[in-house]
Tab-separated table of C-alpha atoms and ligand atoms in Angstrom:
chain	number	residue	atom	x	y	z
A	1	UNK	CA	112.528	81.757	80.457
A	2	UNK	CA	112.380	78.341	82.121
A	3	UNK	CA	109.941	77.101	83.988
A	4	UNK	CA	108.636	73.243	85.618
A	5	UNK	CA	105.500	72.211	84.352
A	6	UNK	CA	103.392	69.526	86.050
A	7	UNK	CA	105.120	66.747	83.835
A	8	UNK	CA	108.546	67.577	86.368
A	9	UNK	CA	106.608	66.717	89.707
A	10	UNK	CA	105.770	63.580	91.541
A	11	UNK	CA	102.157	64.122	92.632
A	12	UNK	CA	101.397	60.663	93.796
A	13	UNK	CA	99.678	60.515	97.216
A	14	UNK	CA	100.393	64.494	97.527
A	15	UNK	CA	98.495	67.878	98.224
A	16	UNK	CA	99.040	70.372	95.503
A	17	UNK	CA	97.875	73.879	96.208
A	18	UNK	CA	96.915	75.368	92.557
A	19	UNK	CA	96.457	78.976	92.689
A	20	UNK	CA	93.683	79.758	89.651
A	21	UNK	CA	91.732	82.472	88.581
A	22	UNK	CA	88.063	82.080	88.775
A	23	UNK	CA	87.426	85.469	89.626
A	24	UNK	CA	83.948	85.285	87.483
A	25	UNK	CA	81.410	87.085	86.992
A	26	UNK	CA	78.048	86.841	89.677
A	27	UNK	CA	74.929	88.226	89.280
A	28	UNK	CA	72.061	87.661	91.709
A	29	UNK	CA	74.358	84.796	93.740
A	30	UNK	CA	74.491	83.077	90.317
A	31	UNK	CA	77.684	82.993	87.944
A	32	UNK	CA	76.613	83.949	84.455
A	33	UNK	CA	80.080	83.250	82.681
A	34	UNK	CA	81.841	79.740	83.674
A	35	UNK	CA	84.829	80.278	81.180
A	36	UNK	CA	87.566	80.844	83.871
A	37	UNK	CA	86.145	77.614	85.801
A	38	UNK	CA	86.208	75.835	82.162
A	39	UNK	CA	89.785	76.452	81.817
A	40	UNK	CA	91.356	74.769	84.716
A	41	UNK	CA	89.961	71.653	84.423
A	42	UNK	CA	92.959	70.238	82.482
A	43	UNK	CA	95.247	71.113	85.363
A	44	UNK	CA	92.987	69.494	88.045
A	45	UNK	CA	92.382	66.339	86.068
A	46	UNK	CA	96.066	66.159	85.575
A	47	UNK	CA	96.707	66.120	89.111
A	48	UNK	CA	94.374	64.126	90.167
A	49	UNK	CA	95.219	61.860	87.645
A	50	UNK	CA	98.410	61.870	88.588
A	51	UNK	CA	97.838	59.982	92.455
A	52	UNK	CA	97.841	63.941	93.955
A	53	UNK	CA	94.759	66.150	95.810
A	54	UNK	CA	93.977	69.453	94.752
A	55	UNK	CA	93.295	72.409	96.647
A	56	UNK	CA	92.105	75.448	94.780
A	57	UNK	CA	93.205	79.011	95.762
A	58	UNK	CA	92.187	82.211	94.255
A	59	UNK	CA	90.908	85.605	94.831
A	60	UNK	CA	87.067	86.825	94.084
A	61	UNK	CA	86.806	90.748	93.785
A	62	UNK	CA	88.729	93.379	95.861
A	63	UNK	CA	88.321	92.962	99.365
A	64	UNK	CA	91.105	94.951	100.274
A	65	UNK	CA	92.348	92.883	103.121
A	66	UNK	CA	88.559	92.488	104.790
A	67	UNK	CA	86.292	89.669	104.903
A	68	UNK	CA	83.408	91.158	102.693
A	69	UNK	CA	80.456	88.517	102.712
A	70	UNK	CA	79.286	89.101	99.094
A	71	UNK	CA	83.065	87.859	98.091
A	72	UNK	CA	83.128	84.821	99.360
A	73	UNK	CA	84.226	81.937	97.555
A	74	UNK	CA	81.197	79.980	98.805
A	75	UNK	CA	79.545	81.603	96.622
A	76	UNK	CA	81.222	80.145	93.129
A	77	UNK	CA	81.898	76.668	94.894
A	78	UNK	CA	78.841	75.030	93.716
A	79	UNK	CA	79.750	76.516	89.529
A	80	UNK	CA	83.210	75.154	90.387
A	81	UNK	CA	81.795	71.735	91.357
A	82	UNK	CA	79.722	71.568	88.274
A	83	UNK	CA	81.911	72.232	85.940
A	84	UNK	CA	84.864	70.086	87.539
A	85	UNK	CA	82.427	67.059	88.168
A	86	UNK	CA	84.072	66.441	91.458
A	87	UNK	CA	82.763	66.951	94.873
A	88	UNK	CA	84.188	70.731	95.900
A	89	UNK	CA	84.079	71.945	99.383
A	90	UNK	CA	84.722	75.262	100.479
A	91	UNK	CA	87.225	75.664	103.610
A	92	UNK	CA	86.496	79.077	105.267
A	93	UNK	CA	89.655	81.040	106.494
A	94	UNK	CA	90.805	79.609	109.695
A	95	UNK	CA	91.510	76.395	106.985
A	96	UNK	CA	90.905	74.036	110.370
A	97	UNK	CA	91.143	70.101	109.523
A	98	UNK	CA	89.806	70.113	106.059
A	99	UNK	CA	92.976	69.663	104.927
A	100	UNK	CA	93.639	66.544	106.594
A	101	UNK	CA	90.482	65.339	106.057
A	102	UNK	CA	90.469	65.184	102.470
A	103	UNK	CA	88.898	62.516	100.922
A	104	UNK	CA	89.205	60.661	97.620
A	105	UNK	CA	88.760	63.017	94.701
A	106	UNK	CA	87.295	65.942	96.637
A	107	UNK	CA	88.834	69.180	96.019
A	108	UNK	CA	89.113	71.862	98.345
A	109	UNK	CA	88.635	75.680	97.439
A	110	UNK	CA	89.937	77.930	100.370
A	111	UNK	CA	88.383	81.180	101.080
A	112	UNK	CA	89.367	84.598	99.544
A	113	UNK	CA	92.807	84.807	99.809
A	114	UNK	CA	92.312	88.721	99.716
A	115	UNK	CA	89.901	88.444	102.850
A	116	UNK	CA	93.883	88.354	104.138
A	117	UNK	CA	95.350	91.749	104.462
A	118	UNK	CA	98.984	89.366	104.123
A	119	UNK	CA	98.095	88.392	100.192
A	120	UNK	CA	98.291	91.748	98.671
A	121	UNK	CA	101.411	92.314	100.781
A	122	UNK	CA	103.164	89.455	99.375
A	123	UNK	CA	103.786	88.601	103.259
A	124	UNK	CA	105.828	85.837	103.951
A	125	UNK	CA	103.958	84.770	107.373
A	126	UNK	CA	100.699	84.604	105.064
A	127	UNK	CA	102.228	82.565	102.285
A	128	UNK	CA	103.744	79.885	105.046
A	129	UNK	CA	100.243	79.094	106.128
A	130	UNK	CA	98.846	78.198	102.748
A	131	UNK	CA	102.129	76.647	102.310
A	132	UNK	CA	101.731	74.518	105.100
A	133	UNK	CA	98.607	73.176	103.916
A	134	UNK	CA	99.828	71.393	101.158
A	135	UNK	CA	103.181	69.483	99.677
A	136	UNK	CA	103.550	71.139	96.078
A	137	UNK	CA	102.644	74.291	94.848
A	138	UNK	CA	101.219	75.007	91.017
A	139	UNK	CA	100.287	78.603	89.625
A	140	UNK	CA	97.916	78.331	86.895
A	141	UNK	CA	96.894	81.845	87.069
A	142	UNK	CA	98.838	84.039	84.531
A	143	UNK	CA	96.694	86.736	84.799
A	144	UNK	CA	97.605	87.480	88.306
A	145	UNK	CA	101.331	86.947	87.821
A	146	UNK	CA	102.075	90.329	87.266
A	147	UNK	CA	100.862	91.063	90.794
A	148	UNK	CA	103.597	89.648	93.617
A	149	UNK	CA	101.475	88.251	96.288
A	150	UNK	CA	101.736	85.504	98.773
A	151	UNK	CA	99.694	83.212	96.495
A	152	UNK	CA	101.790	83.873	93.272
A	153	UNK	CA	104.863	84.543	94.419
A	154	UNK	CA	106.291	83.968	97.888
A	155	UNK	CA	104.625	80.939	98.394
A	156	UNK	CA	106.352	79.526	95.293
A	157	UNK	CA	109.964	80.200	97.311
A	158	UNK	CA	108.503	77.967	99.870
A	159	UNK	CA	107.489	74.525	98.042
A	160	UNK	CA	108.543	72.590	95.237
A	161	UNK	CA	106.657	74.942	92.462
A	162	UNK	CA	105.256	74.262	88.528
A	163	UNK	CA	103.069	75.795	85.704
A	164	UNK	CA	99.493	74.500	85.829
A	165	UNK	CA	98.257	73.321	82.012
A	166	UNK	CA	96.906	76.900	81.469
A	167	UNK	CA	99.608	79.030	83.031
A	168	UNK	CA	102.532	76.368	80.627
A	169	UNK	CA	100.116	77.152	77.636
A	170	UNK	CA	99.844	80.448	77.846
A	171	UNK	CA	103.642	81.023	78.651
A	172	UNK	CA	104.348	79.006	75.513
A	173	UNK	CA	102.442	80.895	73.170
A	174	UNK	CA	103.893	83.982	74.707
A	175	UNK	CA	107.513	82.631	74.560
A	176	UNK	CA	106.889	81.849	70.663
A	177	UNK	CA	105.459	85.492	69.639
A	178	UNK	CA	108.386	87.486	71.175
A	179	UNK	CA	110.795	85.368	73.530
A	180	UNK	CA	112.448	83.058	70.522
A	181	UNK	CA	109.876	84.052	67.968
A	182	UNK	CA	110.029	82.934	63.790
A	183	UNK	CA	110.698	85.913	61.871
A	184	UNK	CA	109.456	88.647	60.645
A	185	UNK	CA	107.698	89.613	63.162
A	186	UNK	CA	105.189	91.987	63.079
A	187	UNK	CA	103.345	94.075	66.452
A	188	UNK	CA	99.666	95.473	65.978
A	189	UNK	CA	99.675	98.109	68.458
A	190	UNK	CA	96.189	100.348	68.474
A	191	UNK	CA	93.641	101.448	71.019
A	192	UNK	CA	92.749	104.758	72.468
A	193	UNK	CA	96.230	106.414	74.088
A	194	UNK	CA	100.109	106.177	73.465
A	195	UNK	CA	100.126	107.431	77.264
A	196	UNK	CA	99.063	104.264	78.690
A	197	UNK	CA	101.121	101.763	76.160
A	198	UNK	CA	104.603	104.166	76.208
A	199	UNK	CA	106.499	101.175	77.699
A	200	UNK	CA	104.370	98.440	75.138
A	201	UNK	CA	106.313	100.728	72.232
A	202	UNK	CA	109.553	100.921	73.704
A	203	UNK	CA	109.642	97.193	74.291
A	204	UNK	CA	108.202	96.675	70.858
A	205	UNK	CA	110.247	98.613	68.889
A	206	UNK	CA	113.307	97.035	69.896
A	207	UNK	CA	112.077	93.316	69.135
A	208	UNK	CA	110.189	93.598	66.167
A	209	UNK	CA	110.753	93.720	62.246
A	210	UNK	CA	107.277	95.431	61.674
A	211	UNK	CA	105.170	97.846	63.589
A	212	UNK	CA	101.188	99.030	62.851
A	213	UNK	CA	100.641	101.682	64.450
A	214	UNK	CA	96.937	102.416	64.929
A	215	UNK	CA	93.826	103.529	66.379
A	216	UNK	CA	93.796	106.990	68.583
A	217	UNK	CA	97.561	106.552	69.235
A	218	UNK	CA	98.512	106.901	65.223
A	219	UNK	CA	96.817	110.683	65.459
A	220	UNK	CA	99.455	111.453	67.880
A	221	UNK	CA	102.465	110.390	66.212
A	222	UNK	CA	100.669	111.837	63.032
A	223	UNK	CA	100.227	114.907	65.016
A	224	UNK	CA	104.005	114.495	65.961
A	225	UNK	CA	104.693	115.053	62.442
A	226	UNK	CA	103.599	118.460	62.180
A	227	UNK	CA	99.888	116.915	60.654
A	228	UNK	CA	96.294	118.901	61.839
A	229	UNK	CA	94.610	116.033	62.975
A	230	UNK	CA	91.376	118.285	63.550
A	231	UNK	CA	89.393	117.062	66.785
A	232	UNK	CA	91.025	113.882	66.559
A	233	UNK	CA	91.788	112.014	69.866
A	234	UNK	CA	94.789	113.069	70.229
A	235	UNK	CA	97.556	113.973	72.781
A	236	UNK	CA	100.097	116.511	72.031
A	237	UNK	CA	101.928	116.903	74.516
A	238	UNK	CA	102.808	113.658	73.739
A	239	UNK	CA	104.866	114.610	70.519
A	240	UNK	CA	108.026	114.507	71.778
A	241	UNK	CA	108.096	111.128	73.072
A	242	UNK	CA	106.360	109.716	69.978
A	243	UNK	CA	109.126	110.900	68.046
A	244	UNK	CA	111.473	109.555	70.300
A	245	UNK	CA	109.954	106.288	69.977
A	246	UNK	CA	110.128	107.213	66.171
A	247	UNK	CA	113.719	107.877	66.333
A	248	UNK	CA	114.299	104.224	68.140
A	249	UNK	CA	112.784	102.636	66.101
A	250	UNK	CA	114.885	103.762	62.903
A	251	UNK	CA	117.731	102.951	64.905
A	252	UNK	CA	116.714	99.181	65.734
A	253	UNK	CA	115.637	98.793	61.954
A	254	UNK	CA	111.872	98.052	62.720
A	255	UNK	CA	109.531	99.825	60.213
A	256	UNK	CA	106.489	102.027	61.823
A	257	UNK	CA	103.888	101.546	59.796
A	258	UNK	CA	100.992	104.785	60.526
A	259	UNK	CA	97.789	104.850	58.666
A	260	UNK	CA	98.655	105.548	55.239
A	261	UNK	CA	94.578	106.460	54.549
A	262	UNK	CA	92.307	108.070	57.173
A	263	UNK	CA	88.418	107.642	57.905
A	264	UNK	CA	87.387	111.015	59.218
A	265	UNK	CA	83.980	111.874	60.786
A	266	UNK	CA	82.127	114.804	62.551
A	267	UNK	CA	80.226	112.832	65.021
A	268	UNK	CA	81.593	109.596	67.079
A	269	UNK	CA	78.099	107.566	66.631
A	270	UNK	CA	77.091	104.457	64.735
A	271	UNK	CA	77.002	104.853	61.150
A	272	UNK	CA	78.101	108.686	60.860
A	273	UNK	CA	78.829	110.070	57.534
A	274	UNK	CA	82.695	109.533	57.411
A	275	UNK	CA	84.760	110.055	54.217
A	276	UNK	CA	88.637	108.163	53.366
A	277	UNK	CA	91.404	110.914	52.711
A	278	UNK	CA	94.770	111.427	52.868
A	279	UNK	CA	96.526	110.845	56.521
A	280	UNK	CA	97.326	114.838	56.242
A	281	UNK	CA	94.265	115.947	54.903
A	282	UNK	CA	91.871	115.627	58.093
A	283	UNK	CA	89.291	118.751	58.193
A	284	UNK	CA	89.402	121.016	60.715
A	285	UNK	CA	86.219	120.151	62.578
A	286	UNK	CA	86.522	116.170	61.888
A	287	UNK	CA	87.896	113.043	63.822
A	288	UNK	CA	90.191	110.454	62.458
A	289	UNK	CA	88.018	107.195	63.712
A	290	UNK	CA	89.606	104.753	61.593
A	291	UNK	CA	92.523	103.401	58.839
A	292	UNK	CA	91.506	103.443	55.696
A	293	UNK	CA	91.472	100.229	52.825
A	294	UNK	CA	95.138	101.178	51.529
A	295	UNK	CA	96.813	100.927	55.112
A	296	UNK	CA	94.420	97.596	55.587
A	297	UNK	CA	96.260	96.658	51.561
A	298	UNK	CA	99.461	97.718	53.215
A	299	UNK	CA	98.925	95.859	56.558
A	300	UNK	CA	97.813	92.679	54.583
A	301	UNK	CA	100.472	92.454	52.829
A	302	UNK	CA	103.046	92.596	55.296
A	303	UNK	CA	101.123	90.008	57.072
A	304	UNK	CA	101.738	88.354	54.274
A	305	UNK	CA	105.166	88.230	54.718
A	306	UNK	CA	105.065	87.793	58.169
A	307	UNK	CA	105.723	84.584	60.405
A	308	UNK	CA	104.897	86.073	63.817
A	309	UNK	CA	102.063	88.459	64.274
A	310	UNK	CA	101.498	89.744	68.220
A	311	UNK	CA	98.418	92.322	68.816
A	312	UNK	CA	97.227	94.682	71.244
A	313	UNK	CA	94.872	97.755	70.888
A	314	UNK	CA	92.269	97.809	67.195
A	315	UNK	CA	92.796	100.209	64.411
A	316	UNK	CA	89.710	102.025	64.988
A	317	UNK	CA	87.199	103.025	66.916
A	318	UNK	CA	85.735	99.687	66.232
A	319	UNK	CA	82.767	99.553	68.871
A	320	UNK	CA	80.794	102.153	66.133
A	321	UNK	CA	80.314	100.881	62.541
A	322	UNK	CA	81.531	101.380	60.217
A	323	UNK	CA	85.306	102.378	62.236
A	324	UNK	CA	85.220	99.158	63.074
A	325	UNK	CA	86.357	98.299	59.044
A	326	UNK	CA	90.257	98.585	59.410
A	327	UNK	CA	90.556	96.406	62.749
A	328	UNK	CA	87.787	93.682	60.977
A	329	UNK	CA	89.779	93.376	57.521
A	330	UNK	CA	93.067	92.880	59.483
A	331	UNK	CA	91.772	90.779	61.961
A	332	UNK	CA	90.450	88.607	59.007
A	333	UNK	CA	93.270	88.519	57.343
A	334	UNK	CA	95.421	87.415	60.744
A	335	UNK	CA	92.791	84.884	61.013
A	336	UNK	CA	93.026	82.953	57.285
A	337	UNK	CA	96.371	83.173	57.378
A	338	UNK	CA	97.181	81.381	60.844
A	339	UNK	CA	94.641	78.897	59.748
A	340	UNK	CA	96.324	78.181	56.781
A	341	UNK	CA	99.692	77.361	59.392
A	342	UNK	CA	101.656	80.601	57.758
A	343	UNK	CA	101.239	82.889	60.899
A	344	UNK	CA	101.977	82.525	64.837
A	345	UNK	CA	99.007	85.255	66.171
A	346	UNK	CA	99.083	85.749	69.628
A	347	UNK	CA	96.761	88.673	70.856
A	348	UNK	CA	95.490	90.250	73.886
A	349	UNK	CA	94.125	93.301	76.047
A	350	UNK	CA	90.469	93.804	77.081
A	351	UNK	CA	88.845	95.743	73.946
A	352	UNK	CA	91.275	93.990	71.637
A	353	UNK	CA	89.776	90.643	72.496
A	354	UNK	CA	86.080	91.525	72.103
A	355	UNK	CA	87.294	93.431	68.658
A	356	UNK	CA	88.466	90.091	67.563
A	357	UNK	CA	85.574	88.463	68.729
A	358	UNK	CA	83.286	90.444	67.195
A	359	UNK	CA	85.670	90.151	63.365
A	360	UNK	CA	84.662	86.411	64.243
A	361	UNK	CA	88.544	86.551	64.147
A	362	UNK	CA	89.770	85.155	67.289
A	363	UNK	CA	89.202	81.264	67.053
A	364	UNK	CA	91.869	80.748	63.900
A	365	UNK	CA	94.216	82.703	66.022
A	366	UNK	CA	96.964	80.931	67.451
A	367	UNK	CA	96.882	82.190	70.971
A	368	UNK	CA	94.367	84.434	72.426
A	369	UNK	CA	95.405	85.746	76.297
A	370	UNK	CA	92.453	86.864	78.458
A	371	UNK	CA	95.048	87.673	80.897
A	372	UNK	CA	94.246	92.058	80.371
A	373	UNK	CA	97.473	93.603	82.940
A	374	UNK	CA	99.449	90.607	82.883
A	375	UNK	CA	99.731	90.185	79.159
A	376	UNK	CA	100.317	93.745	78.696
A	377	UNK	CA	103.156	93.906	81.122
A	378	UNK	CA	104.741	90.908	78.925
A	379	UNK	CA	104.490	93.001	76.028
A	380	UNK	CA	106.185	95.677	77.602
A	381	UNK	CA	108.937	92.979	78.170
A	382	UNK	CA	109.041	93.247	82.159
A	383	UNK	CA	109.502	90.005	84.452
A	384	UNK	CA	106.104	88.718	86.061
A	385	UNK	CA	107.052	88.135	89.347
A	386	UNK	CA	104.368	84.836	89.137
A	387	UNK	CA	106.549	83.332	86.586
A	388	UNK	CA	110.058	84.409	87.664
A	389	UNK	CA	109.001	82.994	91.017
A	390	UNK	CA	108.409	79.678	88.947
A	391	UNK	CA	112.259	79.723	87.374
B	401	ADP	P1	92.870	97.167	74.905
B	401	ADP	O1	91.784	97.142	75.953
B	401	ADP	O2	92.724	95.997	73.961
B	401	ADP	O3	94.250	97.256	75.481
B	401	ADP	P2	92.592	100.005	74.472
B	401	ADP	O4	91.766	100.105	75.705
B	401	ADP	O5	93.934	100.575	74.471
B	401	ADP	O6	92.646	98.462	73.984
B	401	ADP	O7	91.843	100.738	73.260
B	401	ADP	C1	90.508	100.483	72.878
B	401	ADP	C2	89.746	101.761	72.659
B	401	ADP	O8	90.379	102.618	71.713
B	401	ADP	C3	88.364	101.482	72.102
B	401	ADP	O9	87.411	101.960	73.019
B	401	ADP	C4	88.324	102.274	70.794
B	401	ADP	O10	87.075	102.882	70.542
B	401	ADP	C5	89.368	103.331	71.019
B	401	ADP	N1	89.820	103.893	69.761
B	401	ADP	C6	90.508	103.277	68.778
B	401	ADP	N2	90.732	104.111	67.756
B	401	ADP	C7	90.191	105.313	68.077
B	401	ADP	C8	90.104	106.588	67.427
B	401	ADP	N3	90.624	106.775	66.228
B	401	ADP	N4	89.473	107.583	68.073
B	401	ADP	C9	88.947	107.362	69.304
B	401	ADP	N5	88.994	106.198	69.964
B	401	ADP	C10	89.606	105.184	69.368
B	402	MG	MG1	90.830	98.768	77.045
């Protein structure tokens, strides 16, 4: 994967259009988490720095096509000029003069581009507007590059095109955990269902050394296996595939690694009675809500070993103490041992990020992607149209 990064462009006395994602959260009219905002700040001091103008362009919500007042930009504009320090204004959709009129280091946020029916459609008549607004075009929002819209993709066919600071970071880290990664590597792959990560294993199992399988998804390869996983989450009709995937994965040489201990329970609630047994000796009327301390011994110690460490999904049901034991002790142990400079961790997914945030985990990890569909298609190896668009 190559891609231009904002050190390959002449920005002086130039209008770059930087697609971002500040699709934040709003509550009463106010926004009540500024972290998106925070993170492009590198890419519009860099460009301004740099002799160009920025104008911002990103979605807010799912219009569908319609201009829906309560989704207006307008509305984060002022939060945007805060945390930039620079004078923002907001240009409503018919764009008008603003453009021209832009004036020393104001930066211009355009409407919605989803208030346009075209942006969703990846329409090429749509994308030539915004294009014509502006000289050079950077994405710096990788969590919409698995979507193909005008704004990520087509417009980038019609100007000179480059990675914002975020986008080239996040690509980076992504590129060193499975593109040209130091081995071994080893996948975490946990959370509720194998049915919605069957393309996440296929990918995986064919580029890794190691793989942990955990969380709901290890009862259904354990179930695959002829084990009674009692009332475990579970899904059989699944068996097949999982031993397909089982079957690949002998043949590529990467080593599944199910839970090798079990934390069973009757009742999915905070602090139920739960006892550790063997991975084929759930009860009847129990649930398997968590790995036990000999797979997190196992785990450890293959992190050990490990150079490369990429994670989706937690080991448990780790929202309810104690199942959240097996995803806290791994997490930890990720953690010390990419502070100590022995392991690339790059993780990501929405409950895997607040798992790691609540192991007090995720700040020694290398790489942390809030990118949720985006980073999960690049684990399940396919081209983001966003960054292929960028090549
Ligand atoms: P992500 O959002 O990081 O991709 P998922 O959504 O796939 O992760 O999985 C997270 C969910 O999986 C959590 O709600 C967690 O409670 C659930 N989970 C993990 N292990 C179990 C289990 N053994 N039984 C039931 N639910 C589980
Ligand atoms: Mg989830």
């Amino acid at each position: 994967m190559a891609w231009k990064t904002l050190d390959d462009i002449d920005f002086a006395g130039k209008r770059a259009l930087v697609r971002v994602d500040i699709n934040v959260p709003v509550e009463d009219g106010k926004v009540t988490d500024l972290t998106r905002i925070e993170r492009i700040i590198p890419t519009v001091d860099d460009i301004q720095e740099k002799g160009g103008k920025v104008i911002l362009m990103a979605h807010f919500g799912r219009p569908k096509g319609q201009v829906v007042p309560e989704m207006s930009l307008e509305i984060i504009a002022p939060a945007v000029a805060d945390v930039l320090g620079l004078p923002v204004t907001w240009v409503n959709s018919d764009y008008g003069d603003a453009v021209a009129e832009m004036d020393g280091d104001e930066v211009l946020l355009l409407e919605n581009l989803r208030f346009n029916p075209g942006e969703e459609k990846n329409d090429k008549g749509f994308a030539k507007r915004l294009a014509g607004l502006g000289d050079i075009y950077v994405n710096d929002a990788f969590s919409a590059a698995h979507r193909a819209h005008a704004s990520t993709e087509a417009i980038a066919r019609l100007l000179p095109a480059c990675a914002g600071r975020l986008m080239a970071e996040e690509l980076s880290a992504l590129e060193k955990a499975l593109g040209t990664p130091e081995r071994p590597v080893v996948a975490v792959v946990g959370g509720a269902k194998v049915s919605t990560k069957l393309d996440l294993l296929g990918n995986l199992v064919g580029k890794v050394d190691h793989l942990v399988i955990g969380g709901g998804m290890a009862n259904t390869f354990l179930a695959a296996q002829g084990i009674d996983v009692g009332k475990s989450l579970c899904e059989h009709d699944l068996a097949e595939t999982a031993r397909e995937i089982l079957a690949k994965a002998d043949a590529a040489g990467c080593e599944i690694i199910l839970p090798r201990d079990i934390v069973v329970a009757r009742e999915f609630k905070a602090g139920a009675a739960n006892e550790t047994v063997a991975p084929d000796a759930c009860p009847a009327d129990a649930m398997i809500l968590d790995a036990g301390a000999a797979t997190v011994a196992y785990v450890s110690d293959v992190l050990d070993r490990a150079k490369t460490l990429v994670w989706n999904g937690p080991l448990g049901a780790f929202e309810i103490a104690p199942f959240d034991a097996a995803t806290n002790a791994a997490a930890a142990k990720a953690a010390a041992l990419s502070k100590a400079g022995q392991l690339i961790s790059v993780a990501g997914g929405g409950d895997t990020v607040a798992a790691l945030n609540q192991a007090g985990a995720a700040d020694d990890f290398s790489y942390i992607s809030t990118a949720g569909g985006a980073f999960l298609e690049w684990m399940e190896g396919k081209d983001l149209p966003g960054v292929a668009a960028l090549g």
